[in-house]
Amino acid sequence: MAVGESKAEAAAGEAAGRDFIRDIVAADLTSGQHKTVVTRFPPEPNGYLHIGHAKSICLNFGVAEEFGGRCHLRFDDTNPTREEQEFIDAIARDVRWLGFDWGGHLYHASDYFERLYEWAEHLIRAGLAYVDDQSQEEMRVNRGTLTEPGRNSPFRDRSVDENLDLFRRMRAGEFPNGARVLRAKIDMASGNINLRDPVLYRILHAAHPRTGTEWKIYPSYDYAHGQSDAIEHITHSICTLEFEDHRPLYDWFLEHLPVPSRPRQYEFARLNLTYTVLSKRVLTKLVQDGHVAGWDDPRMPTIAGLRRRGVPPQAVRDFVKRIGVAKANSVVDAGVLDFSIREHLNKTAQRRMAVLRPLKVVIENYPEGHDEDLDAVNHPDDPSTGSRKIKFGRDLYIERDDFMENPPKKFFRLSPGAEVRLRYAYFITCKSVVKDDKGKVVELHCTYDPATRGGNAPDGRKVKATIHWVSAAHAKTAEVRLYNPLFNKPDPAGGEGFASDLNPQSLEVLKDAWLEPALVGGNSAEPVQFERLGYFVADPDSTPERPVFNRTVGLRDTFAKEVGGKA
RNA sequence: UGGGGGAUAGUUCAACGGUAGAACAGCGGACUCUGACUCCGUUAAUCUAGGUUCGAAUCCUAGUCCCCCAGCCA
């Protein structure tokens, strides 16, 4: 840090250049336009947060953190007909889980209802707002179209006194829903439809999660948002692209009201992901219509769903950092998220063995009724995690995929006559195959080489594959849930047609999986790697008798890719 | 046909008048007691046409294509 340089200025030098938002903030700090940066994340509590919100959260909280400022969590609760306490709680929980802290700066737009009301009267007195008695339909017709100007309301020129009287009676609850609205008096001929006398207040006889039945009128988003920003001294109000043409209106309110500060709005492109839909409307429908088990179904792109699937918050933050922030609409390949998840879990998850689709193996030359302990490391790249003992015996389970009776050239796992290594155990050779009356392979008979105990051959002989296994006598049974993309098209319909793009194979339940005993009873929420398979985490549905594991993400599988895919 | 935005490798993002670069994906190889990880190499882009300039992804002009807006939703 240079002499005389503030902390914020020093931070500005480092964070600048990452994206255009940070460039703006850095410039405002170095120019002295602002001494400190204040941002906000303003969710409407009408649903759960999803990965798209995570982008916004990381941007707003991230910018504040990097530049030594602060970020407020503000619930945009201006519409009691769709907002619920459950969502308020879930949102706060999810933001915290992502690793962000709003300190004491938790707010609600409803905290400002009284002040917003006073400012509405201020606009009326200034001749800048009026009560309109037109029906919703009349307003729509008179708003004009994209190419034709609108027409002034017949109530547009009411006197200040009449407007004040009517507005107060609206507040007092004298009129039914929809009877009247308060509108700004701007310009019915504006090319920007948001400026054609937008609605400031509508009558809503509805109970609000925080203010109860105190209010009969509620402010619109446009009227509430900028002023809330101003009240909180937000410096940079960051939102998504679709609000870009609301900015003139945002500015109009701030110019005509005695607000305590002057925030600026900046817009960035929202996140889109292949094979998923990030529309609150559709996500809500998925839950309501039972296409998924709930907001936290591990197939959902919600923060709660990702968490239950075992995705670590660090991976979500890394993902957001990777995809950047810009103004061009884009669709990010879902594989990028998978990469971030694997990258983090590869470093942190301990290794265990589990067999998902079991095939029985009998080691013919291993003594019956005997077993032994073998050593297995918990993490090959992190010796500090130590090792554990695993049981070996005569009867084992291996993965069905790891055996082929008539293997193609490139298959180097088990097949008749072939020798492979059982991880941490012995080399085994397949001697014979047992089939049922339908010709299905049900059991393998193998021999083991006692000299290869631990996994190395004293004669230096090599095998082409190492496969995972569990001891049949010691393994614990479990249910394992595999998740595939919720939609089967890279660009699923975001509107009414979404249901026809749902992937019928999005959930695959394996009820006959076997786990090494070390995996059971720890009731740990820590993700683990099932060797050669992927990353898994215990699901809350687990019971002591019946563990349930979710696959967070599979390991990269270049073999499957080469031969044309497996589950 | 109104208003507001946006176009750079397959994808996402850099380059802010001076050698178009990264990540993911792809392809090839090395290593390996995970067909993982890691490492090495490699394919691959400035929407089009003019203009300004010694020099243009960047500035100018004219087009093309894409997205958003006609809720008393946010």
XYZ file of C-alpha atoms (C1' of nucleotides) in Angstrom:
641
model
C 0.000 0.000 0.000
C 1.457 3.324 -1.030
C 1.852 6.138 1.445
C -1.336 8.130 1.817
C -3.321 5.474 0.025
C -6.455 4.328 1.801
C -7.265 0.685 2.340
C -10.108 0.953 -0.128
C -7.840 2.501 -2.723
C -5.278 -0.258 -2.304
C -7.962 -2.901 -2.658
C -9.242 -1.108 -5.711
C -5.944 -1.658 -7.437
C -6.160 -5.399 -6.933
C -9.790 -6.051 -7.687
C -9.947 -3.751 -10.680
C -9.804 -5.533 -13.986
C -11.755 -8.591 -12.947
C -14.956 -7.327 -14.537
C -16.670 -4.112 -15.543
C -18.505 -3.754 -12.220
C -15.281 -3.900 -10.239
C -13.753 -1.447 -12.703
C -16.538 1.028 -11.961
C -16.260 0.566 -8.210
C -12.469 0.905 -8.343
C -12.760 4.081 -10.389
C -15.321 5.583 -8.003
C -13.044 4.845 -5.073
C -9.868 6.215 -6.629
C -11.622 9.329 -7.920
C -13.022 10.013 -4.476
C -16.584 9.735 -5.752
C -17.106 7.344 -2.840
C -15.028 6.753 0.258
C -16.460 3.313 0.844
C -18.516 0.904 -1.214
C -21.919 -0.293 -0.055
C -23.807 -2.943 -2.014
C -26.870 -5.005 -1.303
C -28.395 -8.341 -2.210
C -32.152 -7.790 -2.513
C -34.058 -11.083 -2.891
C -37.829 -11.267 -3.002
C -38.861 -13.960 -0.491
C -41.171 -15.802 -2.860
C -39.020 -18.862 -3.445
C -35.672 -20.442 -2.749
C -32.375 -19.055 -3.956
C -30.728 -20.781 -6.913
C -27.292 -20.854 -8.499
C -28.172 -17.724 -10.486
C -28.704 -15.873 -7.224
C -25.363 -17.244 -6.070
C -23.768 -15.275 -8.891
C -25.420 -12.098 -7.660
C -24.581 -12.863 -4.028
C -20.926 -13.490 -4.825
C -20.824 -10.300 -6.873
C -22.432 -8.055 -4.283
C -20.816 -9.525 -1.190
C -17.577 -10.152 -3.057
C -17.208 -6.572 -4.260
C -17.949 -5.249 -0.784
C -15.414 -7.613 0.769
C -12.677 -6.910 -1.761
C -13.008 -3.157 -1.516
C -13.339 -3.036 2.242
C -16.985 -1.993 2.164
C -20.135 -3.760 3.241
C -23.068 -5.578 1.731
C -26.605 -5.512 3.074
C -29.092 -8.326 2.911
C -32.404 -6.709 2.107
C -35.627 -8.575 1.570
C -37.650 -6.980 -1.174
C -40.954 -7.721 0.502
C -43.343 -5.401 -1.267
C -45.867 -8.001 -2.398
C -47.495 -9.873 0.494
C -49.589 -11.968 -1.872
C -46.592 -14.066 -2.842
C -44.070 -13.796 -0.041
C -43.634 -16.098 2.927
C -41.631 -16.358 6.118
C -40.368 -19.805 5.102
C -38.615 -18.226 2.151
C -37.148 -15.433 4.253
C -35.580 -18.005 6.576
C -34.347 -20.199 3.737
C -32.730 -17.277 1.940
C -30.817 -16.085 4.998
C -29.661 -19.654 5.666
C -28.450 -20.091 2.081
C -26.535 -16.809 1.936
C -24.796 -17.710 5.188
C -24.014 -21.200 3.921
C -22.359 -19.686 0.872
C -20.013 -18.023 3.315
C -21.191 -14.429 3.417
C -21.942 -12.209 6.355
C -24.125 -9.116 6.371
C -23.134 -8.230 9.903
C -25.908 -6.158 11.407
C -27.132 -5.054 8.029
C -30.273 -7.098 7.649
C -33.116 -5.030 6.232
C -36.519 -5.296 4.647
C -38.141 -2.969 2.154
C -41.064 -3.104 4.582
C -38.878 -1.336 7.178
C -39.294 1.727 4.971
C -43.025 1.584 4.256
C -43.777 4.684 6.348
C -41.028 6.759 4.779
C -41.967 5.594 1.282
C -45.537 6.621 2.006
C -44.457 10.102 3.097
C -42.414 10.454 -0.046
C -45.445 9.484 -2.111
C -47.358 12.366 -0.552
C -44.357 14.539 -1.344
C -44.676 13.611 -5.023
C -48.417 14.311 -4.934
C -47.809 17.759 -3.450
C -45.209 18.433 -6.122
C -47.792 17.551 -8.755
C -45.768 14.506 -9.772
C -48.175 11.764 -8.754
C -51.901 11.161 -8.999
C -54.559 8.684 -8.030
C -55.963 6.858 -11.021
C -59.426 5.264 -10.938
C -59.069 3.472 -14.243
C -59.546 -0.268 -14.252
C -56.559 -2.465 -14.898
C -57.901 -3.118 -18.378
C -58.335 0.595 -19.121
C -54.840 1.300 -17.971
C -53.501 -1.409 -20.195
C -55.312 -0.096 -23.246
C -54.284 3.484 -22.547
C -50.668 2.560 -22.015
C -50.334 2.228 -25.809
C -48.045 -0.311 -27.379
C -44.366 -0.626 -28.117
C -44.815 1.495 -31.224
C -47.770 3.731 -30.289
C -47.758 6.302 -27.504
C -50.150 5.952 -24.600
C -53.049 8.273 -23.731
C -53.340 10.330 -20.583
C -55.675 9.039 -17.923
C -58.857 11.102 -17.473
C -57.858 11.318 -13.786
C -54.390 12.637 -14.522
C -55.146 16.260 -13.682
C -56.868 15.878 -10.353
C -56.009 18.539 -7.804
C -53.350 17.991 -5.196
C -55.992 18.039 -2.487
C -58.161 15.460 -4.161
C -55.165 13.226 -4.790
C -54.033 13.542 -1.187
C -57.513 12.771 0.091
C -57.913 9.751 -2.135
C -54.436 8.413 -1.415
C -54.996 8.704 2.338
C -58.263 6.874 2.000
C -56.487 4.192 -0.017
C -54.121 3.775 2.884
C -57.031 3.710 5.318
C -58.474 0.754 3.494
C -61.615 2.456 2.221
C -61.389 0.908 -1.234
C -61.291 -2.668 -2.448
C -58.342 -4.272 -4.206
C -57.811 -2.852 -7.655
C -60.129 0.138 -7.223
C -57.402 2.754 -7.585
C -53.659 3.127 -7.854
C -51.180 5.898 -7.280
C -49.178 6.680 -10.411
C -46.241 8.901 -11.144
C -46.991 11.680 -13.604
C -44.173 11.342 -16.096
C -44.846 10.889 -19.816
C -47.485 8.697 -21.444
C -45.759 9.142 -24.803
C -42.321 7.977 -23.713
C -40.647 5.386 -25.881
C -39.672 3.745 -22.590
C -42.857 2.156 -21.364
C -41.625 2.240 -17.774
C -41.983 5.996 -17.899
C -45.638 5.961 -19.016
C -46.950 6.934 -15.600
C -45.840 3.839 -13.672
C -47.791 2.552 -10.699
C -46.337 3.523 -7.317
C -48.934 1.997 -5.006
C -51.646 -0.592 -5.388
C -54.384 -1.561 -2.954
C -53.782 -4.991 -1.475
C -55.838 -6.203 1.430
C -53.379 -8.913 2.321
C -51.453 -9.871 5.438
C -47.739 -9.167 5.205
C -45.253 -11.542 6.907
C -43.756 -8.604 8.808
C -46.232 -5.756 8.924
C -49.333 -7.914 9.299
C -52.511 -6.086 8.339
C -51.177 -2.617 9.078
C -51.021 -1.696 5.397
C -53.771 -1.816 2.798
C -51.545 -0.386 0.079
C -48.140 -1.627 -0.988
C -45.431 0.074 -3.025
C -44.340 -1.304 -6.360
C -40.815 -2.585 -6.958
C -39.864 0.472 -8.978
C -41.035 2.869 -6.330
C -39.508 0.988 -3.416
C -36.179 -0.197 -4.698
C -34.163 2.920 -5.416
C -35.413 4.743 -2.359
C -34.542 1.769 -0.169
C -31.072 1.891 -1.701
C -30.858 5.594 -0.925
C -31.993 5.120 2.664
C -29.273 2.520 3.216
C -26.669 4.668 1.468
C -26.051 1.981 -1.111
C -23.405 3.250 -3.509
C -23.655 0.627 -6.243
C -27.011 -1.012 -6.825
C -26.222 -4.052 -8.938
C -29.031 -5.844 -10.721
C -29.707 -7.911 -13.827
C -30.100 -6.760 -17.411
C -33.891 -6.743 -17.558
C -33.884 -3.739 -15.226
C -31.754 -1.702 -17.562
C -34.700 0.242 -18.944
C -36.002 0.809 -15.428
C -32.897 2.868 -14.685
C -34.383 6.154 -15.977
C -37.282 5.591 -13.580
C -34.907 4.644 -10.754
C -33.124 7.936 -11.365
C -36.369 9.911 -11.717
C -37.513 9.051 -8.194
C -34.141 9.884 -6.686
C -34.093 13.237 -8.460
C -37.563 14.231 -7.315
C -37.418 13.032 -3.720
C -35.459 14.379 -0.726
C -33.420 11.188 -0.416
C -30.379 11.015 1.886
C -27.987 9.598 -0.704
C -27.631 9.068 -4.407
C -27.069 5.428 -5.417
C -26.401 4.331 -9.004
C -27.775 1.239 -10.664
C -25.597 -1.072 -12.764
C -26.743 -4.107 -14.675
C -25.077 -7.431 -15.503
C -26.228 -10.554 -17.370
C -27.937 -13.181 -15.275
C -26.628 -16.731 -15.238
C -27.971 -19.440 -17.513
C -26.798 -23.041 -17.286
C -27.127 -25.840 -19.815
C -29.592 -28.618 -18.960
C -31.240 -26.542 -16.267
C -33.852 -23.857 -15.842
C -33.197 -20.924 -13.552
C -36.631 -19.401 -13.460
C -38.291 -19.036 -10.093
C -41.629 -19.603 -11.764
C -40.561 -22.944 -13.205
C -38.696 -24.024 -10.066
C -41.795 -23.296 -8.010
C -43.865 -25.354 -10.440
C -41.416 -28.270 -10.247
C -41.915 -28.317 -6.487
C -45.675 -27.746 -6.500
C -46.393 -30.335 -9.174
C -44.196 -32.927 -7.507
C -41.670 -33.310 -10.313
C -39.051 -33.114 -7.581
C -39.179 -33.925 -3.888
C -38.910 -30.323 -2.727
C -36.869 -27.136 -2.975
C -33.854 -29.036 -1.663
C -34.155 -31.991 -4.014
C -30.548 -32.654 -5.040
C -31.530 -32.331 -8.698
C -32.678 -28.766 -8.175
C -30.328 -25.902 -9.090
C -31.279 -24.275 -5.790
C -28.639 -23.537 -3.184
C -30.494 -25.893 -0.859
C -30.476 -28.594 -3.540
C -26.780 -28.178 -4.229
C -26.052 -28.359 -0.518
C -28.038 -31.561 -0.099
C -26.304 -33.033 -3.137
C -23.009 -32.439 -1.347
C -21.701 -29.489 -3.319
C -19.354 -27.488 -1.109
C -19.905 -23.721 -0.915
C -16.297 -23.144 -1.952
C -17.042 -24.880 -5.237
C -20.017 -22.613 -5.887
C -17.899 -19.548 -5.217
C -15.098 -20.853 -7.425
C -17.615 -21.523 -10.178
C -18.950 -17.975 -9.998
C -15.429 -16.617 -10.175
C -14.704 -18.702 -13.255
C -17.712 -17.603 -15.281
C -17.076 -13.896 -14.848
C -19.469 -10.970 -15.038
C -20.453 -9.220 -18.245
C -23.407 -7.730 -20.073
C -23.794 -10.304 -22.838
C -26.501 -12.944 -22.409
C -24.826 -16.308 -22.181
C -25.336 -19.943 -21.286
C -22.636 -21.540 -19.194
C -21.806 -25.205 -19.755
C -22.954 -27.160 -16.701
C -19.631 -28.984 -16.897
C -17.915 -25.909 -15.509
C -19.788 -26.312 -12.223
C -18.885 -30.003 -12.171
C -15.263 -29.073 -12.662
C -15.313 -26.651 -9.729
C -16.948 -29.287 -7.538
C -14.441 -31.978 -8.462
C -11.521 -29.643 -8.046
C -12.483 -28.822 -4.476
C -13.599 -32.299 -3.475
C -10.521 -33.953 -4.948
C -8.472 -31.988 -2.453
C -10.732 -32.349 0.553
C -12.760 -35.564 0.354
C -11.427 -38.711 1.999
C -11.384 -41.893 -0.069
C -13.490 -44.946 0.678
C -14.557 -48.040 -1.221
C -18.130 -48.795 -2.166
C -19.687 -51.092 -4.742
C -22.789 -49.701 -6.380
C -23.825 -52.565 -8.670
C -22.405 -55.667 -6.991
C -21.025 -58.790 -8.624
C -20.045 -61.590 -6.260
C -16.467 -62.830 -6.378
C -15.230 -65.976 -4.618
C -11.501 -66.338 -4.071
C -11.166 -70.070 -4.442
C -7.743 -70.435 -2.899
C -8.444 -68.179 0.082
C -9.202 -70.123 3.287
C -12.872 -70.355 4.165
C -13.996 -68.565 7.306
C -10.836 -66.507 7.412
C -10.366 -62.767 7.077
C -7.596 -60.195 7.547
C -6.987 -56.467 7.896
C -5.325 -54.444 5.183
C -4.183 -50.842 5.204
C -5.825 -48.172 3.051
C -4.851 -44.535 2.991
C -7.602 -41.982 3.544
C -6.278 -39.488 1.049
C -3.382 -40.248 -1.311
C -2.329 -36.588 -1.517
C -2.788 -35.727 2.137
C -0.861 -38.023 4.528
C -2.187 -36.061 7.513
C -5.537 -37.805 7.050
C -3.896 -41.086 7.993
C -5.056 -44.555 7.052
C -7.645 -47.140 8.048
C -7.978 -50.903 8.161
C -10.158 -52.679 5.646
C -11.370 -56.278 5.873
C -10.496 -58.828 3.222
C -12.119 -62.246 2.947
C -12.978 -65.072 0.629
C -16.226 -63.562 -0.627
C -16.132 -60.148 -2.180
C -18.235 -57.775 -4.214
C -16.832 -55.924 -7.176
C -18.502 -53.539 -9.594
C -20.422 -55.274 -12.405
C -18.879 -52.767 -14.814
C -15.445 -54.047 -13.895
C -16.037 -57.436 -15.467
C -16.678 -58.385 -19.065
C -16.920 -61.930 -20.317
C -15.965 -60.932 -23.847
C -13.947 -57.765 -23.409
C -13.115 -55.472 -26.314
C -9.485 -54.659 -27.031
C -9.225 -51.593 -24.769
C -10.917 -53.147 -21.748
C -8.307 -53.972 -19.156
C -10.322 -54.762 -16.082
C -11.417 -58.298 -15.126
C -12.303 -60.897 -17.703
C -11.806 -64.673 -17.910
C -8.108 -65.384 -17.512
C -7.203 -61.773 -16.778
C -5.341 -60.584 -13.697
C -6.132 -57.293 -11.929
C -5.269 -55.711 -8.634
C -7.847 -55.321 -5.901
C -7.016 -51.966 -4.479
C -4.880 -52.193 -1.303
C -5.267 -56.009 -1.362
C -4.121 -58.676 -3.804
C -3.782 -59.489 -7.449
C -6.555 -61.819 -8.522
C -7.115 -63.840 -11.678
C -10.531 -64.766 -12.999
C -10.780 -68.534 -13.384
C -14.436 -69.172 -14.116
C -17.835 -67.592 -14.477
C -21.067 -68.733 -12.861
C -24.302 -67.928 -14.701
C -27.944 -68.292 -13.823
C -30.406 -70.161 -16.044
C -30.933 -67.031 -18.130
C -27.259 -66.785 -18.901
C -26.625 -63.808 -16.659
C -23.268 -63.721 -14.894
C -23.975 -63.999 -11.170
C -20.615 -64.925 -9.708
C -16.935 -65.038 -10.508
C -14.456 -67.589 -9.283
C -10.967 -66.198 -8.939
C -7.647 -67.050 -7.387
C -5.419 -64.665 -5.518
C -1.664 -64.437 -5.290
C -0.698 -64.349 -1.588
C 2.639 -62.779 -2.493
C 0.905 -59.614 -3.705
C -0.513 -58.718 -0.299
C -0.957 -54.973 -0.057
C -1.084 -54.635 -3.816
C 2.464 -55.090 -5.036
C 4.029 -58.074 -6.756
C 7.504 -58.975 -5.509
C 8.429 -60.199 -8.974
C 7.669 -56.777 -10.344
C 4.852 -57.994 -12.547
C 2.311 -55.387 -13.558
C -1.422 -55.438 -14.006
C -3.298 -53.084 -16.282
C -6.057 -52.266 -13.855
C -6.808 -51.723 -10.213
C -10.413 -52.191 -9.197
C -12.303 -51.458 -6.012
C -14.089 -54.053 -3.923
C -15.652 -54.734 -0.521
C -15.682 -57.827 1.656
C -19.108 -59.450 1.419
C -18.985 -60.589 5.021
C -18.226 -57.132 6.369
C -19.773 -54.640 3.958
C -22.864 -52.677 4.927
C -25.827 -52.405 2.644
C -26.956 -48.971 1.523
C -29.099 -47.029 -0.845
C -27.267 -44.817 -3.304
C -28.980 -42.110 -5.337
C -27.449 -41.068 -8.614
C -28.491 -37.744 -10.096
C -28.479 -36.809 -13.722
C -29.481 -33.486 -15.280
C -33.086 -32.570 -14.514
C -33.680 -31.712 -18.156
C -32.653 -33.702 -21.184
C -32.073 -30.739 -23.462
C -29.165 -28.319 -23.187
C -31.630 -25.472 -23.628
C -34.913 -26.606 -22.049
C -38.090 -24.605 -22.509
C -38.212 -21.990 -19.789
C -41.938 -21.359 -20.091
C -45.050 -23.534 -20.157
C -43.421 -26.351 -22.079
C -40.760 -27.135 -19.512
C -42.369 -30.402 -18.397
C -41.826 -32.102 -21.752
C -38.098 -31.439 -21.491
C -37.751 -33.098 -18.086
C -35.263 -35.946 -18.009
C -37.080 -39.124 -16.893
C -33.690 -40.530 -15.824
C -32.768 -37.622 -13.567
C -32.884 -39.841 -10.494
C -31.536 -43.363 -10.362
C -31.857 -45.235 -7.063
C -29.521 -48.151 -6.374
C -30.884 -50.222 -3.529
C -28.259 -52.932 -3.449
C -25.057 -50.996 -2.886
C -22.380 -52.149 -0.449
C -20.150 -49.898 1.596
C -16.959 -50.542 3.472
C -17.857 -50.373 7.190
C -15.821 -47.217 7.770
C -18.473 -45.353 5.806
C -21.271 -46.136 8.188
C -22.139 -44.789 11.586
C -20.034 -41.679 11.359
C -23.192 -39.760 10.374
C -20.870 -37.232 8.844
C -22.003 -34.534 6.477
C -18.535 -34.582 4.933
C -18.433 -35.628 1.313
C -16.286 -38.653 0.503
C -14.898 -40.087 -2.682
C -16.015 -43.595 -3.496
C -12.856 -44.671 -5.271
C -13.145 -44.781 -9.038
C -16.798 -43.710 -8.892
C -17.278 -40.171 -7.725
C -18.017 -37.966 -4.755
C -20.835 -38.894 -2.415
C -22.422 -37.516 0.709
C -24.803 -38.982 3.267
C -28.389 -37.852 2.743
C -30.610 -36.766 5.651
C -32.900 -39.682 4.740
C -30.242 -42.010 6.172
C -31.107 -44.147 9.181
C -28.662 -46.134 11.312
C -29.912 -49.322 9.646
C -30.035 -47.965 6.163
C -27.543 -45.338 5.053
C -28.513 -43.288 2.005
C -25.837 -41.630 -0.089
C -26.184 -38.984 -2.800
C -23.774 -38.801 -5.667
C -22.555 -35.230 -5.751
C -20.697 -35.654 -9.014
C -18.999 -38.533 -10.786
C -15.303 -38.747 -11.446
C -14.186 -37.848 -14.936
C -14.435 -41.033 -16.931
C -12.428 -41.024 -20.129
C -12.923 -44.750 -20.589
C -16.696 -44.471 -20.572
C -16.429 -41.577 -22.982
C -14.278 -43.650 -25.295
C -16.517 -46.697 -25.372
C -19.739 -44.708 -25.440
C -20.958 -44.052 -21.988
C -22.167 -45.820 -18.889
C -24.244 -44.616 -15.982
C -42.065 0.352 -37.587
C -40.897 2.682 -30.372
C -37.296 2.356 -26.282
C -33.094 -0.155 -23.927
C -28.924 -3.580 -24.316
C -25.394 -7.131 -26.613
C -22.087 -9.565 -30.515
C -14.066 -12.172 -29.461
C -12.025 -19.963 -30.036
C -17.328 -25.127 -29.211
C -18.531 -22.435 -24.241
C -17.611 -18.431 -20.598
C -14.532 -14.334 -19.795
C -9.827 -10.938 -20.870
C -7.329 -7.605 -24.063
C -9.487 -0.126 -22.478
C -5.318 2.508 -30.447
C 0.463 -1.210 -30.235
C 2.310 -9.324 -30.612
C -5.810 -11.388 -29.688
C -4.885 -14.325 -23.985
C -7.078 -17.533 -20.024
C -10.436 -21.114 -18.109
C -13.809 -25.087 -19.274
C -14.662 -28.499 -23.278
C -11.915 -31.239 -27.279
C -7.605 -33.857 -29.219
C -2.538 -36.192 -28.406
C 1.070 -37.807 -24.876
C 3.618 -38.718 -19.921
C 2.700 -40.489 -15.040
C -0.323 -43.582 -11.979
C -2.171 -49.165 -6.650
C -8.417 -44.545 -8.673
C -9.114 -45.425 -16.927
C -9.196 -40.164 -11.234
C -5.615 -36.452 -9.932
C -1.170 -34.150 -11.858
C 2.060 -32.728 -15.857
C 3.302 -31.691 -21.071
C 1.739 -30.622 -25.914
C -2.143 -29.201 -29.313
C -6.773 -27.666 -32.285
C -9.668 -23.336 -32.128
C -12.187 -16.685 -32.324
C -12.651 -10.546 -33.165
C -20.897 -10.459 -36.767
C -20.569 -7.955 -42.006
C -18.997 -3.945 -45.264
C -16.716 0.544 -45.686
C -13.737 4.514 -43.370
C -9.957 7.120 -39.894
C -4.832 5.693 -38.453
C 1.994 3.997 -39.339
C -1.177 0.577 -36.634
C -8.316 -1.046 -35.143
C -11.454 -6.363 -31.328
C -10.971 -1.235 -29.565
C -12.544 5.027 -32.918
C -16.326 6.608 -37.079
C -20.385 5.277 -40.732
C -23.898 1.870 -42.611
C -25.879 -2.811 -42.062
C -26.900 -7.935 -39.900
C -28.224 -11.026 -35.954
C -29.591 -11.929 -30.705
C -31.852 -10.438 -25.881
C -35.239 -7.332 -22.770
C -39.719 -3.972 -22.193
C -46.760 -3.094 -23.351
C -48.058 -6.635 -14.452
C -51.834 -3.064 -9.889
C -44.703 -9.179 -10.439
C -39.717 -8.469 -9.048
